[in-house]
mmCIF file of C-alpha atoms in Angstrom:
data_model
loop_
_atom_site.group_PDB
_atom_site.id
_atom_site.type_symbol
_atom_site.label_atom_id
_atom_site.label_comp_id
_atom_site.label_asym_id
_atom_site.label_seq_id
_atom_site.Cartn_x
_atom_site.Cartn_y
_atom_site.Cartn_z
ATOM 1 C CA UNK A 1 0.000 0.000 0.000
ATOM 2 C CA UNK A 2 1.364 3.537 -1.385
ATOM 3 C CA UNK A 3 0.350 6.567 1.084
ATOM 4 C CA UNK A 4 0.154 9.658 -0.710
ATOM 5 C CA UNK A 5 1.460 12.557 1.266
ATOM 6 C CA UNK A 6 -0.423 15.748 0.997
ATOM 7 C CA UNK A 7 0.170 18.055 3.291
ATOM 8 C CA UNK A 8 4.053 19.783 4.761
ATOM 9 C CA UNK A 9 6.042 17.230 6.901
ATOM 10 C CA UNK A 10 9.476 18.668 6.832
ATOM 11 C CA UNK A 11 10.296 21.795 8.482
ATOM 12 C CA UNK A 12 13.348 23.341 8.426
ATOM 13 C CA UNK A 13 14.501 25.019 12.559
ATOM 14 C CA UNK A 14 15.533 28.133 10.230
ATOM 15 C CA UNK A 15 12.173 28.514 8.758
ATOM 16 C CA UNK A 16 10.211 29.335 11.874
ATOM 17 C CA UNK A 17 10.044 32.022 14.258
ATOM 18 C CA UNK A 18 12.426 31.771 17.513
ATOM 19 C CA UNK A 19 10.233 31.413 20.588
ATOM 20 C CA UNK A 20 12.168 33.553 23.572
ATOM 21 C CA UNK A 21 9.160 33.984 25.947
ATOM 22 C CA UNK A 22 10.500 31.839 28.234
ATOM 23 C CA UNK A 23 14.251 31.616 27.795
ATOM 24 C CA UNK A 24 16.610 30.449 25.396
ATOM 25 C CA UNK A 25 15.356 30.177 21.404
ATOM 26 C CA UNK A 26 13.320 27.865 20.992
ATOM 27 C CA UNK A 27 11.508 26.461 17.958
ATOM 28 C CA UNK A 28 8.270 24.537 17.193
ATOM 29 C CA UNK A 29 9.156 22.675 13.857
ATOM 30 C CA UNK A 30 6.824 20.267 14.134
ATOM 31 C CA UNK A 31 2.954 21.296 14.791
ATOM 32 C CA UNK A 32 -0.511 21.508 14.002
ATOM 33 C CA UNK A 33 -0.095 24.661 13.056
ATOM 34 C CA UNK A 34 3.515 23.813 10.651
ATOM 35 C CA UNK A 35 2.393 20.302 9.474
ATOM 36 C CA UNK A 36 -1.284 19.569 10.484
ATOM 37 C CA UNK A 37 0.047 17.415 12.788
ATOM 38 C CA UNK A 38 -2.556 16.005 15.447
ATOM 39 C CA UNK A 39 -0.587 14.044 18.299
ATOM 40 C CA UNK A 40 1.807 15.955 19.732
ATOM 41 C CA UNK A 41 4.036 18.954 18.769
ATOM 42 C CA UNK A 42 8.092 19.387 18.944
ATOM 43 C CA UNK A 43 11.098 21.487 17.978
ATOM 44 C CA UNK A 44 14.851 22.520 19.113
ATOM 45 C CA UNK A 45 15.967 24.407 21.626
ATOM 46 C CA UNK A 46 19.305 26.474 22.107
ATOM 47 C CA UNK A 47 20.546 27.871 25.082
ATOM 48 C CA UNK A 48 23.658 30.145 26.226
ATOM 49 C CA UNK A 49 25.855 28.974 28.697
ATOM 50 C CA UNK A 50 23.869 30.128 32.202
ATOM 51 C CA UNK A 51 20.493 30.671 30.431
ATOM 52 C CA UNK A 52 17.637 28.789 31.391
ATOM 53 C CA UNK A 53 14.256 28.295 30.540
ATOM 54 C CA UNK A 54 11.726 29.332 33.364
ATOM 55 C CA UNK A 55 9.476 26.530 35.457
ATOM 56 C CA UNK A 56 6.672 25.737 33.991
ATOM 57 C CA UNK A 57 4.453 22.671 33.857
ATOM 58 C CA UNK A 58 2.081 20.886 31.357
ATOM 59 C CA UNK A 59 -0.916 19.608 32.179
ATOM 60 C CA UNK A 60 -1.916 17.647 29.671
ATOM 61 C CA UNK A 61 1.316 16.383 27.810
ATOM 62 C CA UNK A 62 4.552 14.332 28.756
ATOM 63 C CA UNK A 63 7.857 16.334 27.531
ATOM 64 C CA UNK A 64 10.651 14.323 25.837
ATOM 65 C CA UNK A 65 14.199 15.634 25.850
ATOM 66 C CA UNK A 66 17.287 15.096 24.071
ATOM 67 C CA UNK A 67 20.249 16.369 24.491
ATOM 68 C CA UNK A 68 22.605 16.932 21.042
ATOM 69 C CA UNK A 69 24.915 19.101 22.498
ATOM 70 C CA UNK A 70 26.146 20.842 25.886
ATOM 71 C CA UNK A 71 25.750 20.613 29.632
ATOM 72 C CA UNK A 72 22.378 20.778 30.978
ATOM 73 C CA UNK A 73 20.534 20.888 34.286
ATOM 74 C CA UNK A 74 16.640 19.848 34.481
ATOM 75 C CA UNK A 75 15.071 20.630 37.452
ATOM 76 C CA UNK A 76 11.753 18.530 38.119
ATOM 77 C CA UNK A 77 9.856 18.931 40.909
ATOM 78 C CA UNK A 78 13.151 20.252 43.305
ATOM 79 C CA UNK A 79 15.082 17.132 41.530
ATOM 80 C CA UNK A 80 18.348 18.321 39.868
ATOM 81 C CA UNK A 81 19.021 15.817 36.537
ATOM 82 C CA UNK A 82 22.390 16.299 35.128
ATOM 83 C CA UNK A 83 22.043 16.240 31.297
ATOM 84 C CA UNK A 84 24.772 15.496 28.337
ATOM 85 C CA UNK A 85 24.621 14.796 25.167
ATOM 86 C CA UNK A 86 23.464 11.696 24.172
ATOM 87 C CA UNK A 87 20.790 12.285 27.046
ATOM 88 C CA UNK A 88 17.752 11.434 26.884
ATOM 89 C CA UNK A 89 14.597 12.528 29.555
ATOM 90 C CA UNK A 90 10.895 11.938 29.812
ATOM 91 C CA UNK A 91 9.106 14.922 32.200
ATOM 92 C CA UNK A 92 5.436 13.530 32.959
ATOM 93 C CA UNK A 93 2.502 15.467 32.959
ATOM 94 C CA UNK A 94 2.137 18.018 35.395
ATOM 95 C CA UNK A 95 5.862 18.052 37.021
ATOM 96 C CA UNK A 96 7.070 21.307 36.837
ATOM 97 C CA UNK A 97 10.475 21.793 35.500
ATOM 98 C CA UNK A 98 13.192 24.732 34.975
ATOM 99 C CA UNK A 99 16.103 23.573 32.267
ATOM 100 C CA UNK A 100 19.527 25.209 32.864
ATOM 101 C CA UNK A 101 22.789 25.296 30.910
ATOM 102 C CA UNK A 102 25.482 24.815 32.850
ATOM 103 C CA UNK A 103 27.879 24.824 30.318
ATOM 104 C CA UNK A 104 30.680 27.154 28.857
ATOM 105 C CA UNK A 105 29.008 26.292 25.316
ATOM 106 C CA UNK A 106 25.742 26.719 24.191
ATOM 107 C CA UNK A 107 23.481 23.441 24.753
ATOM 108 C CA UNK A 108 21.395 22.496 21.795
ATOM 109 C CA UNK A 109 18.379 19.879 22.149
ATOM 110 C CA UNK A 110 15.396 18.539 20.609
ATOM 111 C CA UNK A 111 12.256 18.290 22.361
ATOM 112 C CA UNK A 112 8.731 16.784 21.842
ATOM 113 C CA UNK A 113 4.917 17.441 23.796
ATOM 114 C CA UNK A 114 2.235 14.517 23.636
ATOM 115 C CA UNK A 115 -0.639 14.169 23.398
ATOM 116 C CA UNK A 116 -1.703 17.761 22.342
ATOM 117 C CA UNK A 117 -3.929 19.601 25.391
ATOM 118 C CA UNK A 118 -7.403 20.247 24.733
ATOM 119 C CA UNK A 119 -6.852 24.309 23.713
ATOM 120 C CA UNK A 120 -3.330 25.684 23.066
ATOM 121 C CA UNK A 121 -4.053 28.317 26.167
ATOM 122 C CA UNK A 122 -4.468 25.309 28.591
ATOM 123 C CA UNK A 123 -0.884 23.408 27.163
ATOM 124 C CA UNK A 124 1.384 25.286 29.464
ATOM 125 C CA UNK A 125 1.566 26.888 33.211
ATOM 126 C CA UNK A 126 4.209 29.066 34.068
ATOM 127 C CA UNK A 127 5.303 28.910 37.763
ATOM 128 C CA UNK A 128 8.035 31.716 37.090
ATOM 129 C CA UNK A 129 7.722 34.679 35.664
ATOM 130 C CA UNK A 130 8.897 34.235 31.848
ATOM 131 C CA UNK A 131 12.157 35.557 30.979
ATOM 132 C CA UNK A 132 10.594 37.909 28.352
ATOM 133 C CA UNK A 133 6.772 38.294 29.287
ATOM 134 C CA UNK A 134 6.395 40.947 26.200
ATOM 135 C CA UNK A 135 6.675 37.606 24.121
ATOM 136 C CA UNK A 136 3.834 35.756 23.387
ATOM 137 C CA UNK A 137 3.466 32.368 24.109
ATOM 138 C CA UNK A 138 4.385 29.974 21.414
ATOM 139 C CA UNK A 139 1.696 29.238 18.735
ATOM 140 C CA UNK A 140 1.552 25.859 18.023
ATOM 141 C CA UNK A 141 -2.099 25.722 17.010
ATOM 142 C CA UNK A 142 -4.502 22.808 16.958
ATOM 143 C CA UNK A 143 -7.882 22.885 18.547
ATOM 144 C CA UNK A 144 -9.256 26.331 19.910
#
């Protein structure tokens, strides 16, 4: 059986706007909004040595992490998690986390969300204040 793709399904990190709301640049390749997608969403992330990305939690969706490159520090629930590359993590729903480089390089990892929450305003909870709160929160789209 031959299954005809007909919609976007490769997305280039370049090609979409850098997310800084909440530390870091981050960047949702992979989402209902980019490909249609309907499971899950995911992206890259790159961080400066000492930048972080503020606590925050998701209700509705497991995070996956991988570390590519750098020194990185999850923190999940008040549990520090040493992270290298090669590194991989699962966060489970609703465990708040804070990611840190702790590097003298800039960290680079990929990251993926699933399942998608049940409105894009209900996907995340910030228990920090963002790092830029002028920013708006990531688009991702899906169901509204």
């Amino acid at each position: 059986m031959t299954t005809e793709i007909t919609r976007t399904v490769r997305v280039h990190a370049d090609d979409v706007e850098a997310n800084t709301r909440r530390g870091g640049d981050i960047r949702t390749t992979l989402s209902p909004k980019t490909t249609g997608c309907t499971s899950g969403f995911g992206g890259v992330l790159t961080l400066a040595p000492g930048e972080h990305v503020t606590e925050h939690y998701h209700p509705y969706s497991e995070e996956f992490l991988h570390v590519v490159t750098g020194r990185l520090e999850m923190t999940m629930d008040g549990q520090v998690v040493a992270l290298g590359p090669g590194d991989s993590l699962l966060v489970p729903i609703g465990v708040r986390h804070r990611l840190v480089n702790t590097g003298t390089e800039p960290a680079h990892a990929a990251f993926h969300l699933s399942p998608l929450a049940p409105r894009p305003d209900l996907g995340h909870v910030d228990t920090e204040k963002p790092a830029r709160p002028e920013q708006p929160n990531p688009s991702v789209g899906g169901a509204s």
